[in-house]
Short mmCIF file of C-alpha atoms in Angstrom, two decimals:
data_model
loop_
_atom_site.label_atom_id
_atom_site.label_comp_id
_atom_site.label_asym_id
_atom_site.label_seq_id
_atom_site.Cartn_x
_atom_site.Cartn_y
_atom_site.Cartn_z
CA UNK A 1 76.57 102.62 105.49
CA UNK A 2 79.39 102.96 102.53
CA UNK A 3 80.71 100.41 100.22
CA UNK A 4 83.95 100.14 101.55
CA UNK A 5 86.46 101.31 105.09
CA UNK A 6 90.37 101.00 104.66
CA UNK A 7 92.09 100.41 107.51
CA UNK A 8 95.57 101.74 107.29
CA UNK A 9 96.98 104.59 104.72
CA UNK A 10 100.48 103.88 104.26
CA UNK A 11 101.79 103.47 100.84
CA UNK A 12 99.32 100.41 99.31
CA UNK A 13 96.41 101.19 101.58
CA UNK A 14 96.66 104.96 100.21
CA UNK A 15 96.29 103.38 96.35
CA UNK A 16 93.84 101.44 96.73
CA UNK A 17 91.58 104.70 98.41
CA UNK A 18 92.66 106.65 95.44
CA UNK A 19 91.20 103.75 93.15
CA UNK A 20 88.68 102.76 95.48
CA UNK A 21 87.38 106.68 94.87
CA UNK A 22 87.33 106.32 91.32
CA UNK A 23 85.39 103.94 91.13
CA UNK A 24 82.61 104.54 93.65
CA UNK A 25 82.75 108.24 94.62
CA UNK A 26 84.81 109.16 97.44
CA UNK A 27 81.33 109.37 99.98
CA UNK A 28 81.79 105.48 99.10
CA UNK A 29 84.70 105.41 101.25
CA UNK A 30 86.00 105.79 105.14
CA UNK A 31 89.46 105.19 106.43
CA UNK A 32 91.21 105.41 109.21
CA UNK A 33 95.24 105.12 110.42
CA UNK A 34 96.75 104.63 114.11
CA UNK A 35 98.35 108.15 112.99
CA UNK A 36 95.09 110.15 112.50
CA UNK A 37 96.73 112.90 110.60
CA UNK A 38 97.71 110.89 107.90
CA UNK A 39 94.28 109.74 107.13
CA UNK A 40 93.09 112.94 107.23
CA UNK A 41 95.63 114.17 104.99
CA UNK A 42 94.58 111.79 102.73
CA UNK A 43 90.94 111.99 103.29
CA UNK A 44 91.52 115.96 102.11
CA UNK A 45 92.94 114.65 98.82
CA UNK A 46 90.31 112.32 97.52
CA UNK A 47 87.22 113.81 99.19
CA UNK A 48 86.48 110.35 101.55
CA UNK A 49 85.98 111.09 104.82
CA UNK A 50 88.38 109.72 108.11
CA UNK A 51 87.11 108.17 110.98
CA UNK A 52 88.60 108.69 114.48
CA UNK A 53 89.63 105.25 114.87
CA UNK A 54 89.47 101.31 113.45
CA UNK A 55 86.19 100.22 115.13
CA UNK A 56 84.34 103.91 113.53
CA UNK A 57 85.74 103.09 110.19
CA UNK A 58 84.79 99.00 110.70
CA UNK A 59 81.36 100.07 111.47
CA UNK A 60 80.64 102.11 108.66
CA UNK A 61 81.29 99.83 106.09
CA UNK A 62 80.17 96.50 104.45
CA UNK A 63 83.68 95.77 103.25
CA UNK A 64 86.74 96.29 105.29
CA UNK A 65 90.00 96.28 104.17
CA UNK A 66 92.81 95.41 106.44
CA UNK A 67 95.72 97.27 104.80
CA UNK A 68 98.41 97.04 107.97
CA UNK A 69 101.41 95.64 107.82
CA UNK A 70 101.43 91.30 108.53
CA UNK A 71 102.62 92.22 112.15
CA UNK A 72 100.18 94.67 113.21
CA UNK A 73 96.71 92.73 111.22
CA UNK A 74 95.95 90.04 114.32
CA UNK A 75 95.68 93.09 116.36
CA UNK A 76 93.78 94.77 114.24
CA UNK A 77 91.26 92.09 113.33
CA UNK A 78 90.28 90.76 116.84
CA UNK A 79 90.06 94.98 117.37
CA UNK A 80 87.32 95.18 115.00
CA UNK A 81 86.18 91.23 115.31
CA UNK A 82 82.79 91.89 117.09
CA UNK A 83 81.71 94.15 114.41
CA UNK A 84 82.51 91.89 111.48
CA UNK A 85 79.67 89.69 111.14
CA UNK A 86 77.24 90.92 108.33
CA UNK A 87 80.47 92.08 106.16
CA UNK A 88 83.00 91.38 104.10
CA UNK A 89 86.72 91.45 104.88
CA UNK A 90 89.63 91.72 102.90
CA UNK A 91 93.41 91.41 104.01
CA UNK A 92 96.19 92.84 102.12
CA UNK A 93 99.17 91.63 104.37
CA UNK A 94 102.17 90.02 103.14
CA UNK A 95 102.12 86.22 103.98
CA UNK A 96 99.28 86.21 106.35
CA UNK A 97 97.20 83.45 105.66
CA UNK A 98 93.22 83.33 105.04
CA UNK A 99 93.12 80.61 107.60
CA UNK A 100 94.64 83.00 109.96
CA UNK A 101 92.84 85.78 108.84
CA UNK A 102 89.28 83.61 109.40
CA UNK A 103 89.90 82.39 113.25
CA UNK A 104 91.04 86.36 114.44
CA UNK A 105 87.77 87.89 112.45
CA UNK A 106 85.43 84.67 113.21
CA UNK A 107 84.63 81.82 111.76
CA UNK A 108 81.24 82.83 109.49
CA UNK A 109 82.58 86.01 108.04
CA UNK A 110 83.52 85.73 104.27
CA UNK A 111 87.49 86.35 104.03
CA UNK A 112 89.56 87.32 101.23
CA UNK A 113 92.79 88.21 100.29
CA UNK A 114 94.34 90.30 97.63
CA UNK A 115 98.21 91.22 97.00
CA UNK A 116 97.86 94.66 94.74
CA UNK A 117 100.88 96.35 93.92
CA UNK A 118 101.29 100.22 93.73
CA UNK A 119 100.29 101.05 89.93
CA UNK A 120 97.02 101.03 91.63
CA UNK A 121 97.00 104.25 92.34
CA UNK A 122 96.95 105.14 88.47
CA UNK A 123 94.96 102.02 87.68
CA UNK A 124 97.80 100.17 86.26
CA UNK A 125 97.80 98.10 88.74
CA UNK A 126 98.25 94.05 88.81
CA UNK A 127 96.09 92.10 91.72
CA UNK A 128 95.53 89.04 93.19
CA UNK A 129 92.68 87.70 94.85
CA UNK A 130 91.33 84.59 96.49
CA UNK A 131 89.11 83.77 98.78
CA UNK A 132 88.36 81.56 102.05
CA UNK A 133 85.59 78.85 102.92
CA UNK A 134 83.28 81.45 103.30
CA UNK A 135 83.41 83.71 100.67
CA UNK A 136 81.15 83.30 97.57
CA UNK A 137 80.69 84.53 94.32
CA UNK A 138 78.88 87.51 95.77
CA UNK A 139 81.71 88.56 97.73
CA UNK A 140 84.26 87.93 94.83
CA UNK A 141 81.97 90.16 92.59
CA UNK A 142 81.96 93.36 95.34
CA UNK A 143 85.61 93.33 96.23
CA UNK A 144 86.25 93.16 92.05
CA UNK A 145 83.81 96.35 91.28
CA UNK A 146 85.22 97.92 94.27
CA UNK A 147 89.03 97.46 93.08
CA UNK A 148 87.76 97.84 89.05
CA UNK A 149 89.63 101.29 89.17
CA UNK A 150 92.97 99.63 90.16
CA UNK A 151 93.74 97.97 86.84
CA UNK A 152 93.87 94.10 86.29
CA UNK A 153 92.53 91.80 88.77
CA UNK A 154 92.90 87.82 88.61
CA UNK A 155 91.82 85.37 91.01
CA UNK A 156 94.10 83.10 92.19
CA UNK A 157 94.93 80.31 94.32
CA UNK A 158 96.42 81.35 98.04
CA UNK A 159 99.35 78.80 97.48
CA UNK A 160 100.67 81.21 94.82
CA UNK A 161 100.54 84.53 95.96
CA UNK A 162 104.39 84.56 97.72
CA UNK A 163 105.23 83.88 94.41
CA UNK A 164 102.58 86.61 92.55
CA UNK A 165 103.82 89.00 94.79
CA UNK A 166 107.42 88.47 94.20
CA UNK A 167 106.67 89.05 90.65
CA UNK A 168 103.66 91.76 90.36
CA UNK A 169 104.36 93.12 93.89
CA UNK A 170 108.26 93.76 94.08
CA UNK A 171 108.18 93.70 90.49
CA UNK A 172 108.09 98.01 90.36
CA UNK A 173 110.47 98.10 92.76
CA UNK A 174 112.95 96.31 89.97
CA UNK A 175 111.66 97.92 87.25
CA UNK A 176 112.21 101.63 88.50
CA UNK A 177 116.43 101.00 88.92
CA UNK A 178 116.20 99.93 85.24
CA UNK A 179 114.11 102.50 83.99
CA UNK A 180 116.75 105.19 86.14
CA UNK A 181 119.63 103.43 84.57
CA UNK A 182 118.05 103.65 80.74
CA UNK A 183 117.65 107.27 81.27
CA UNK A 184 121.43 107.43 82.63
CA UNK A 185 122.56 105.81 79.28
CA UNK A 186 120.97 107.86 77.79
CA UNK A 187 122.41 111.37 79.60
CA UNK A 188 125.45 109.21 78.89
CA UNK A 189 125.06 109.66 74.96
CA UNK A 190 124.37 113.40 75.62
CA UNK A 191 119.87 113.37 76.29
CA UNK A 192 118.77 115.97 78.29
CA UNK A 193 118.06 114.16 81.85
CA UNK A 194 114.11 115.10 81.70
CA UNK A 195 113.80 113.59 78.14
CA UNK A 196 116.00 110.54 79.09
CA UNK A 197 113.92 109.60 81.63
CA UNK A 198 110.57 110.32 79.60
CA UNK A 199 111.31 108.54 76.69
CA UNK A 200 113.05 105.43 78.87
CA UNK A 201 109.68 105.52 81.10
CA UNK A 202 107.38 105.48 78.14
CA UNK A 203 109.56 102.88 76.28
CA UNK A 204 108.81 100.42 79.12
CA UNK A 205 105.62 101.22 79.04
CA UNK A 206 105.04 100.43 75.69
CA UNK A 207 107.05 97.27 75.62
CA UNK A 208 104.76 95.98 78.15
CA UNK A 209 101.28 97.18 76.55
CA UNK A 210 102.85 95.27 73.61
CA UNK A 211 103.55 92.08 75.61
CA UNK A 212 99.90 91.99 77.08
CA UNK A 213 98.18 93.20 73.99
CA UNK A 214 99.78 91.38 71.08
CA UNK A 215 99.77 87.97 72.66
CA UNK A 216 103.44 87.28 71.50
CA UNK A 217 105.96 85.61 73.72
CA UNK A 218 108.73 88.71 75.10
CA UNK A 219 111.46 86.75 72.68
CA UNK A 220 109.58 86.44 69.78
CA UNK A 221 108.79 90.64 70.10
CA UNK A 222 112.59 90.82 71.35
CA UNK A 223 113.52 89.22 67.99
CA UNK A 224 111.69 91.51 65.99
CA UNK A 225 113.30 94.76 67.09
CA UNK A 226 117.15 92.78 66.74
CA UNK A 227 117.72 93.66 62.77
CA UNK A 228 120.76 91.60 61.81
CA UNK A 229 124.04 93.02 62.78
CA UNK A 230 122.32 96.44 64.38
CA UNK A 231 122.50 98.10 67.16
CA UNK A 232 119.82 96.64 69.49
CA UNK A 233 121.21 93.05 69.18
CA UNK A 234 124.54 94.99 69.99
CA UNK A 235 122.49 96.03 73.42
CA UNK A 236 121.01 93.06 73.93
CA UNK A 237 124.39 91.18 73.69
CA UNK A 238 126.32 93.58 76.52
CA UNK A 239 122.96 93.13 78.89
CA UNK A 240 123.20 88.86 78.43
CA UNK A 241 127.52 89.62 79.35
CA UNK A 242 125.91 91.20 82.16
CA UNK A 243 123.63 88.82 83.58
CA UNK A 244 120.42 90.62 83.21
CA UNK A 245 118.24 87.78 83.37
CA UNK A 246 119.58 85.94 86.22
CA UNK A 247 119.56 89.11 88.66
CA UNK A 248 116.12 89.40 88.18
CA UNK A 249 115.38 85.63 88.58
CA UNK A 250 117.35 85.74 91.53
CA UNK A 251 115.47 89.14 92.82
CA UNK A 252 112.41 87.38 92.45
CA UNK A 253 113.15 84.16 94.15
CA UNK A 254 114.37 86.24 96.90
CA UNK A 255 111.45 87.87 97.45
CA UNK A 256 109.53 85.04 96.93
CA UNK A 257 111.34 83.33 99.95
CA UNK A 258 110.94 86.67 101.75
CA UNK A 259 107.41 86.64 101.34
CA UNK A 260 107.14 82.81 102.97
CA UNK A 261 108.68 84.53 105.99
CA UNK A 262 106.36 87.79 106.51
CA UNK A 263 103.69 85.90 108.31
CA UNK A 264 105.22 84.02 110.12
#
């Protein structure tokens, strides 16, 4: 029996098998997809192998993840439901609660939950992860070694993870239009695109190693780039004219409410 089965290989199921590989060894991991080619596909990538359906996969393991999307994971769950007990299982769906999760997979099987985001697939990755009435520290501890190759995991309450996700889940999906429209400027000023969008890429990463690593607040290391009457407080001035910080307050509370929706 390996470590760990995915169950669906679209785009966040797929990262965390490239992690999940990583950090076990690929003959650590089984998945399987309702399109069978695309598991294999990706089983011929990372060296894991694909099972022919859910219920192969489900046996295999002693975790299962249940990567579907939140309209397709009831199905799935009451699928696989007689093979559970004895494992661990861990949903990734949007909005589905652990509650929900816990009555389709039965009662006595340890549930948890985790909202990753795509970085995971480079082990960048942000993730969330809690747990139901069932699961102990035990089962915290496996699904943590088995994601350590994802990047940063944190355990938090259920109650919060609309909100983590509309932060650390969307969050990329914000990020990338910015990054694009750096590298523009820049082409703008006369950069070569490539090198635009290299140095506006590894800016941002930068800025955010510096945020996570220094321990300073994002205005206080804002400040110290803004040297009086330069250029960057310039910048800064035309993106506060443009309302950069309310779009992206307002593109995370509507994913936030989004997210409140999903499983319902």
């Amino acid at each position: 029996m390996v470590r760990a089965a995915f169950i669906g290989t679209g785009n966040m199921g797929s990262a965390l098998v490239r992690a999940a590989c990583r950090a076990m060894g690929a003959g650590e991991v089984v998945i399987s997809n309702r399109t069978p080619e695309k598991a294999e596909k990706l089983a011929c990538e990372t060296g894991c192998r694909a099972a022919a359906d859910n219920r192969e996969a489900a046996r295999a393991a002693r975790t299962v993840f249940l990567c579907v999307k939140p309209k397709l994971i009831r199905g799935v769950a009451e699928e696989i439901r007689d093979l559970m007990p004895g494992k661990i299982v861990v949903s990734v769906a949007a909005g589905v609660e652990i509650g929900d999760i816990q009555t389709w997979v039965g009662e006595d099987v340890p549930v948890l939950r985790i909202m990753p985001n795509t970085p995971c697939a480079i082990g960048k990755g942000m993730t969330a992860l809690a747990g139901g009435k069932t699961a102990r520290e035990e089962h915290f501890a496996e699904v943590e070694r088995i994601l350590s190759a994802t990047g940063r995991v944190e355990r938090l309450d259920e109650p919060l993870f609309d909100a983590f996700s509309a932060v650390a889940g969307c969050g990329p999906a914000f990020i990338y239009p910015y990054i694009e429209a750096l590298a523009d400027g820049g082409v703008a000023a006369g950069l070569p695109r490539r090198a635009a969008l290299t140095y506006a890429a590894q800016m941002t990463l930068g800025a955010a190693a510096m945020v996570l690593e220094s321990g300073e607040h994002p205005g206080k290391l804002k400040d110290d780039v803004c040297s009086p009457g330069g250029s960057t407080i310039e910048g800064v001035a035309e993106l506060e004219r443009h309302g950069l910080r309310g779009a992206a307050i307002d593109a995370v509370l509507a994913a936030w409410k989004k997210n409140g929706q999903l499983g319902k």
